[in-house]
mmCIF file of C-alpha atoms in Angstrom:
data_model
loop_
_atom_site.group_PDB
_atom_site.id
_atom_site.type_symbol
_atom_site.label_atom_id
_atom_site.label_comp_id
_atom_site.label_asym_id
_atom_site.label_seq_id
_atom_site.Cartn_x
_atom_site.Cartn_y
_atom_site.Cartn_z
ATOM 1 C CA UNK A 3 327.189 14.061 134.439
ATOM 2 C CA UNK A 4 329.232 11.080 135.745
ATOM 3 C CA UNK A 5 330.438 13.010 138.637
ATOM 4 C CA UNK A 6 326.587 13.572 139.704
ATOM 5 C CA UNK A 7 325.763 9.956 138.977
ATOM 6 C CA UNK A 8 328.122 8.315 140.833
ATOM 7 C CA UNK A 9 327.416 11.063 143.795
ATOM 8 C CA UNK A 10 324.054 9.911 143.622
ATOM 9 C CA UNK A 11 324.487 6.518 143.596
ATOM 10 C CA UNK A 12 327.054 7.179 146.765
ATOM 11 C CA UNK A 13 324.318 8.666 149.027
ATOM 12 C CA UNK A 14 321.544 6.487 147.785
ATOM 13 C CA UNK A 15 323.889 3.572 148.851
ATOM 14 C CA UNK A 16 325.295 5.453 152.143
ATOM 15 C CA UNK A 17 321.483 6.171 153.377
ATOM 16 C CA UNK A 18 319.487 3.134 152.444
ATOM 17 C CA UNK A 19 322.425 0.494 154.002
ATOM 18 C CA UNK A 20 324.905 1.942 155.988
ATOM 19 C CA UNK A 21 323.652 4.939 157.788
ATOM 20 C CA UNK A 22 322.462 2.786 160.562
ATOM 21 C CA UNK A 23 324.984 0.752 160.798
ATOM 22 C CA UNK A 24 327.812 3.452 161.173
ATOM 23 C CA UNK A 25 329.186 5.123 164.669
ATOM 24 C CA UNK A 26 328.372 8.695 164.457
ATOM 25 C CA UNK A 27 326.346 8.980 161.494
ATOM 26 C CA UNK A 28 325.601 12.883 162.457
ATOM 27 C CA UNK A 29 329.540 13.412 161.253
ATOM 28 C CA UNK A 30 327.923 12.720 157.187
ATOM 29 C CA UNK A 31 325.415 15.788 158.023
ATOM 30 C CA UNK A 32 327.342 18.129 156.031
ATOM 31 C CA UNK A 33 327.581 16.311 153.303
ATOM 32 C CA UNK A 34 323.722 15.357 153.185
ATOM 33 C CA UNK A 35 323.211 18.931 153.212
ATOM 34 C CA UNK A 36 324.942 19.673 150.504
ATOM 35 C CA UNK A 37 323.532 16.918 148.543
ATOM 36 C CA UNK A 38 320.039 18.408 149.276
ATOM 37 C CA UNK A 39 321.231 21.865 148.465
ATOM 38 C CA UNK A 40 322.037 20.852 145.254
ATOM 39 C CA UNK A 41 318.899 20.262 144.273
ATOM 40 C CA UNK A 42 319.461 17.033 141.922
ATOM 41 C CA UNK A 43 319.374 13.147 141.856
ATOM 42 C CA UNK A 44 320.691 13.299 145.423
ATOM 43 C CA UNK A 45 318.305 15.745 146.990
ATOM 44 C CA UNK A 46 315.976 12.836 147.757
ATOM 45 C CA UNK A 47 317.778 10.412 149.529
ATOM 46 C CA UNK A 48 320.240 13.034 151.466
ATOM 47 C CA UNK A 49 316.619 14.123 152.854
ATOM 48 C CA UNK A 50 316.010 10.543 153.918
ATOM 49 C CA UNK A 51 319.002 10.697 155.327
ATOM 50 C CA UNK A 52 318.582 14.009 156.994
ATOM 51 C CA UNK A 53 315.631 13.105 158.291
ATOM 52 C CA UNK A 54 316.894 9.542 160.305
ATOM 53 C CA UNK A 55 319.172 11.950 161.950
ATOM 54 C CA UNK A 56 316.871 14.572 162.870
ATOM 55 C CA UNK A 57 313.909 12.190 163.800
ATOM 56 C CA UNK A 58 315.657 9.578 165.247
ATOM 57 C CA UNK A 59 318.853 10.465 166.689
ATOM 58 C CA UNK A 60 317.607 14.072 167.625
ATOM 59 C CA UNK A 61 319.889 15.881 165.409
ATOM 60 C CA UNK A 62 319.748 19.463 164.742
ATOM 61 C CA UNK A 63 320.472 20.192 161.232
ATOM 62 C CA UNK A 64 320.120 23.850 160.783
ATOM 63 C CA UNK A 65 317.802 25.356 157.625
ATOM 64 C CA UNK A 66 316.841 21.647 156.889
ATOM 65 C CA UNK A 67 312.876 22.738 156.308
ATOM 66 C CA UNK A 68 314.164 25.898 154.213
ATOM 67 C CA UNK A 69 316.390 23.914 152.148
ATOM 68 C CA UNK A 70 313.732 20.734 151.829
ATOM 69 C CA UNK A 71 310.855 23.914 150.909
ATOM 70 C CA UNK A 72 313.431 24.909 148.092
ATOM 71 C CA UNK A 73 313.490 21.125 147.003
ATOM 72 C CA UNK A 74 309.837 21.509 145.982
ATOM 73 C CA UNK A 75 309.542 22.585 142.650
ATOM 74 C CA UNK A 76 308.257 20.666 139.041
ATOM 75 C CA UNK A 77 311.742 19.045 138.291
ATOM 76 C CA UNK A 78 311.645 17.223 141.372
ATOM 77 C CA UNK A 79 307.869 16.763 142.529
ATOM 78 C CA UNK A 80 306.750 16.055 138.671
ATOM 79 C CA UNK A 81 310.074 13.628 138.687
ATOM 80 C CA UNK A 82 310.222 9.788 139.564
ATOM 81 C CA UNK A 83 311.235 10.491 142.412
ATOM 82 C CA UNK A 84 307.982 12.197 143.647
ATOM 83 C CA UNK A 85 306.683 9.606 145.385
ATOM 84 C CA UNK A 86 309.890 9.103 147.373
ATOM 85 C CA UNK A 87 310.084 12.729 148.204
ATOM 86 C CA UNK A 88 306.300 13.624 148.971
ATOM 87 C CA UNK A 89 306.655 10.740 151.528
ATOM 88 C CA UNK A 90 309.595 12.287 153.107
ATOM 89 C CA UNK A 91 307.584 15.121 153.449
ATOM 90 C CA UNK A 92 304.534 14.240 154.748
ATOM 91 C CA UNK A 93 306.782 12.675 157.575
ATOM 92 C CA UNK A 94 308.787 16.120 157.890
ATOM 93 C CA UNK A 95 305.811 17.874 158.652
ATOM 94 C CA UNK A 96 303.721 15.353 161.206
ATOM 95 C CA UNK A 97 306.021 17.022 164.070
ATOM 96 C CA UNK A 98 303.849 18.669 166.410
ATOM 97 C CA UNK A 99 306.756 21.516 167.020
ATOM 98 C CA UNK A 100 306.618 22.826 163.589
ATOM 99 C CA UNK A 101 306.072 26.423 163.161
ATOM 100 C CA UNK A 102 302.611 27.497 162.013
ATOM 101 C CA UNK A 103 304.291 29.743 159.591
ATOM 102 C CA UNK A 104 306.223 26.830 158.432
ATOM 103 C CA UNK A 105 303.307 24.469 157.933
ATOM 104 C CA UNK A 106 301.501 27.278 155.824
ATOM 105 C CA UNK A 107 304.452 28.005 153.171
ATOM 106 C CA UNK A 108 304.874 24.329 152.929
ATOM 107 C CA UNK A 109 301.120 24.123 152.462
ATOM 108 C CA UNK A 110 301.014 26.672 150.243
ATOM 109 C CA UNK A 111 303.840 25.173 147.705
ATOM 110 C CA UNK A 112 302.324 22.044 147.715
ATOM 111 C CA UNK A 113 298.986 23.436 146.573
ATOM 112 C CA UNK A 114 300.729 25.380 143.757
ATOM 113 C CA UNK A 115 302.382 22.637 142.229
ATOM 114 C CA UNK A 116 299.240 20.976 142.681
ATOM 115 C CA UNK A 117 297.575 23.441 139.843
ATOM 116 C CA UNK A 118 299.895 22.300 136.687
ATOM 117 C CA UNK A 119 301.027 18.829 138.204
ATOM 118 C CA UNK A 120 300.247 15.457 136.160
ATOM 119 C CA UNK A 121 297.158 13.666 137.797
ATOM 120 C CA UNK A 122 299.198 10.796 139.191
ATOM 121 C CA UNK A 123 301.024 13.449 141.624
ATOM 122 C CA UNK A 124 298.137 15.482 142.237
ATOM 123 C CA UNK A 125 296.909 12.866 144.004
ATOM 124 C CA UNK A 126 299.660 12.891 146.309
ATOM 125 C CA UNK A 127 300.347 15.996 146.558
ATOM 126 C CA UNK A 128 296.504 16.299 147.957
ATOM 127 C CA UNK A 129 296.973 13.790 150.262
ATOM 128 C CA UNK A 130 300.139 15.151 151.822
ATOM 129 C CA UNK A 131 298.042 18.483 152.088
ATOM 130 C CA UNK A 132 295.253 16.396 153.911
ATOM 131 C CA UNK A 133 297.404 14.948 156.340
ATOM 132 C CA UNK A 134 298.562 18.805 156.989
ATOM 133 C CA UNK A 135 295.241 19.749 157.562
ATOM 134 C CA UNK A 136 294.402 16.724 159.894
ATOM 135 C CA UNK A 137 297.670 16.620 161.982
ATOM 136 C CA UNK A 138 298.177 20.438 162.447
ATOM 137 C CA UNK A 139 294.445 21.594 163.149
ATOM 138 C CA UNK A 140 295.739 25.620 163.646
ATOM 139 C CA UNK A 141 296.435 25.373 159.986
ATOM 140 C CA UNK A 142 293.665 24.304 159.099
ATOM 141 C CA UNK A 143 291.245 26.624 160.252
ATOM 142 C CA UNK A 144 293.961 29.061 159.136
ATOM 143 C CA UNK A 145 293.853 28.301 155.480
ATOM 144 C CA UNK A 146 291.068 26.284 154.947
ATOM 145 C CA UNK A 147 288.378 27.984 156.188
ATOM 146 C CA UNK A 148 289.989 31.578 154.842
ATOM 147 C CA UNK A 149 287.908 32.956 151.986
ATOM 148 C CA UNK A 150 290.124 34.990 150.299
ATOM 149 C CA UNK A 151 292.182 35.154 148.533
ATOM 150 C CA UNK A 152 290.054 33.681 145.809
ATOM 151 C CA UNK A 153 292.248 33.766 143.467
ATOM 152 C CA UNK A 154 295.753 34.002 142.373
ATOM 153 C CA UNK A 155 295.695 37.833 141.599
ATOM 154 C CA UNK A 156 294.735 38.302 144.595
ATOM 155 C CA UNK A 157 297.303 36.062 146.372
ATOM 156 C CA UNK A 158 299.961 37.514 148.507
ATOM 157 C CA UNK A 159 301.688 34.365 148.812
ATOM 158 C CA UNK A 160 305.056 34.249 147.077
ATOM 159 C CA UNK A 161 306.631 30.892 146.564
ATOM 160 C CA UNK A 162 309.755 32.410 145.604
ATOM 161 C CA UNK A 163 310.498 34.154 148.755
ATOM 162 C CA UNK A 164 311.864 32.373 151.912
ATOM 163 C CA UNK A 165 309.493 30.585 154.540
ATOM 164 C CA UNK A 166 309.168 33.119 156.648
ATOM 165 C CA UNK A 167 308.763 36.084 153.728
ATOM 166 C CA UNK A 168 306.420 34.149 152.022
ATOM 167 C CA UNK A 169 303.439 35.690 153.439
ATOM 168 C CA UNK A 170 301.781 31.964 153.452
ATOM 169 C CA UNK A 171 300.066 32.892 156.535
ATOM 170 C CA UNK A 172 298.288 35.653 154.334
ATOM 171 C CA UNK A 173 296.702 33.261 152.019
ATOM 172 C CA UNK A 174 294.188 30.840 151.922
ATOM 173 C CA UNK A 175 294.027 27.477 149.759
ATOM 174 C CA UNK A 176 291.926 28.388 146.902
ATOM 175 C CA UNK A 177 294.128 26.171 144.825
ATOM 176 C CA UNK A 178 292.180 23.464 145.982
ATOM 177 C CA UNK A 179 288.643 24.982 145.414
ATOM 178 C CA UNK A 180 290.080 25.754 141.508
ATOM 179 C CA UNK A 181 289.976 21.906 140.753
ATOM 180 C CA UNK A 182 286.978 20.230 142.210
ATOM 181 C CA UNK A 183 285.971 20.366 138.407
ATOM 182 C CA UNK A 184 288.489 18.219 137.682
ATOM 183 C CA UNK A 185 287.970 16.155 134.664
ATOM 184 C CA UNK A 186 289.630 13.144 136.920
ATOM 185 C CA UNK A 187 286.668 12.730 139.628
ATOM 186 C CA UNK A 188 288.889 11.293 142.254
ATOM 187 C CA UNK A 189 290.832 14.439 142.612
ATOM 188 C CA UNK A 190 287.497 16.728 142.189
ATOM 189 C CA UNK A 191 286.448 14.412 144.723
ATOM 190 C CA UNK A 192 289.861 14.490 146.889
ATOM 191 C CA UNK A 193 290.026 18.260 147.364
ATOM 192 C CA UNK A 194 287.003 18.625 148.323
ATOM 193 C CA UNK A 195 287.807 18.098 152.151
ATOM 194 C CA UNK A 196 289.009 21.748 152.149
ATOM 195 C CA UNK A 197 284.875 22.429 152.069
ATOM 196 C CA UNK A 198 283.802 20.164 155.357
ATOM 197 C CA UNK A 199 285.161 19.315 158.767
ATOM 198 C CA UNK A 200 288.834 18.917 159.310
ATOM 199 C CA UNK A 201 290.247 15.374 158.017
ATOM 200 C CA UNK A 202 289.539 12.721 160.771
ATOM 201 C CA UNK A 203 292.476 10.463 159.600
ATOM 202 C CA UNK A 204 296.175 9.946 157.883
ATOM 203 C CA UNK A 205 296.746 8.611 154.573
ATOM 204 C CA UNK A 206 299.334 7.110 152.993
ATOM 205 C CA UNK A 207 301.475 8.699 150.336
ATOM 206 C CA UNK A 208 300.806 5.986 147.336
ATOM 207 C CA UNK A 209 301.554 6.568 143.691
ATOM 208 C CA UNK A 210 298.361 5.329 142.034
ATOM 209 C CA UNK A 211 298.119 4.759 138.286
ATOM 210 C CA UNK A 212 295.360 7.097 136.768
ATOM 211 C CA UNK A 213 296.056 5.668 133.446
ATOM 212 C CA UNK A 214 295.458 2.060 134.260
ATOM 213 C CA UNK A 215 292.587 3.129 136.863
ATOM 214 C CA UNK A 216 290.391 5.122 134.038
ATOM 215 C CA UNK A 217 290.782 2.792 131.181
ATOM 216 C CA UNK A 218 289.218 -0.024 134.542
ATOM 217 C CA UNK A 219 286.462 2.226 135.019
ATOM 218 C CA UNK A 220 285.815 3.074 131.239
ATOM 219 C CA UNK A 221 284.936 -0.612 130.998
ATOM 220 C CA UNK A 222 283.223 -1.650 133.521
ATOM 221 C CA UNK A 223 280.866 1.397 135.130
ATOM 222 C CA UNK A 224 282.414 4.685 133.431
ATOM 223 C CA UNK A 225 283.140 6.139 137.110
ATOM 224 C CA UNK A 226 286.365 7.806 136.784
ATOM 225 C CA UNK A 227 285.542 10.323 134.500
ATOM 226 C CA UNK A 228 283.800 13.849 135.688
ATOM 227 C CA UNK A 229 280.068 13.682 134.270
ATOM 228 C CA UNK A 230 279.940 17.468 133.613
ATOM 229 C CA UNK A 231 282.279 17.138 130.869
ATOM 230 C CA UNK A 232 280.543 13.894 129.321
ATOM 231 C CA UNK A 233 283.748 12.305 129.116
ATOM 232 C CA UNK A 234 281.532 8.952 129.116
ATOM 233 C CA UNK A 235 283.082 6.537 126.242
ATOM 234 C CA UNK A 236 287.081 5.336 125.965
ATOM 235 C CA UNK A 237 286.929 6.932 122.433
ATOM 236 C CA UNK A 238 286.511 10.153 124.141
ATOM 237 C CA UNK A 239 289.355 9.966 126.416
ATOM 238 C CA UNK A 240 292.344 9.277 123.782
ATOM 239 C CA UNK A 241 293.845 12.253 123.967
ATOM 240 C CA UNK A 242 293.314 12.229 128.282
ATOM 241 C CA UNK A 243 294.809 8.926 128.527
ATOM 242 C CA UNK A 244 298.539 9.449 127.549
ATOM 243 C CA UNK A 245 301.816 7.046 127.554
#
């Protein structure tokens, strides 16, 4: 556990102050790509890292997408470290030389952690799908506009495969559809782009505190709350509104 903490704290450091500063920073590659193999506290920022070198010195770093796709999963996305990581994303995927197939697994993933995620990060998580849908129109009319699968049974998609055996390009994002009952109305109202015209604009990858945001509303207009479930009173949301 030390070991991994002070490996952490190593890349953290290395990426955030001396990755610019440093003659040949594509020679740490390697060992970014490890850190983001291994999946824990210094995933994140060995993707930040990663991505400088790919984006901005025009380094190659082979599998990077496959091994940043593998990254996405409830311990990280669900973590404290979400917000961090779904912004590293949504920049990942705003090339315009991305794969199709590649934009649709990644699409995909997103939308299933979307289904069991904690409201703050569905939020994100939509609005990383959003800017998908808006910078990569193909995609959109590929997965958006694609009635079935309606449902998960139905779903060839598998999120355990590789990118290109996922069968992404298969599917369609009815995981969306499934929560524009949301007892939150900002994300029944957030998905519902999926339904209209293609998204006409970016947004920013912001953490936003549902907690703080309902228990506003509650007193003042009683907004944030989805009237079909007459969720109307604070008394009623106790057990919604958790620490």
């Amino acid at each position: 556990m030390e070991y991994t903490s002070t490996f952490h704290k190593f890349v953290a450091n290395f990426v955030d102050n001396e990755i610019r500063n440093v003659d040949n920073p594509e020679l740490f590659a390697d060992l970014l790509l490890k850190a983001l193999k291994s999946g824990g506290l210094a995933a994140v920022p060995a993707f930040k890292g990663l991505l400088y070198l790919v984006l901005e010195k025009n380094f190659a770093v082979d599998n990077l997408y496959e091994e940043v796709y593998k990254l996405l999963k409830p311990t990280t996305v669900y973590s404290n470290q979400s917000q961090k990581l779904l912004e590293l994303v949504d920049s990942a995927l705003s090339s315009p030389y991305i794969p199709q197939y590649t934009l649709a697994a990644f699409a995909k993933k997103l939308a299933r952690l979307l289904l069991l995620a904690p409201a703050q990060q569905q939020l994100m998580l939509l609005n990383v799908l959003r800017n998908i849908c808006y910078t990569h129109p193909a995609v959109f009319e590929m997965l958006a506009n694609r009635k079935e699968p309606a449902t998960l049974p139905s779903d060839p998609y598998d999120p355990e495969a590789s990118i290109v055996d996922s069968k992404a390009v298969e599917s369609s994002l009815w995981e969306l559809k499934s929560i524009h009952q949301h007892w939150y109305i900002r994300i029944a109202d957030r998905s519902k782009f999926i339904h209209g015209n293609r998204p006409e604009q970016r947004v920013k990858i912001v953490a936003e505190n549902v907690a703080e945001s309902i228990l506003t509303k509650l007193k003042t207009d009683n907004c944030s709350l989805n009237p079909k479930f007459g969720l109307k009173t604070l008394e009623a949301t106790k057990d919604l509104v958790c620490d």
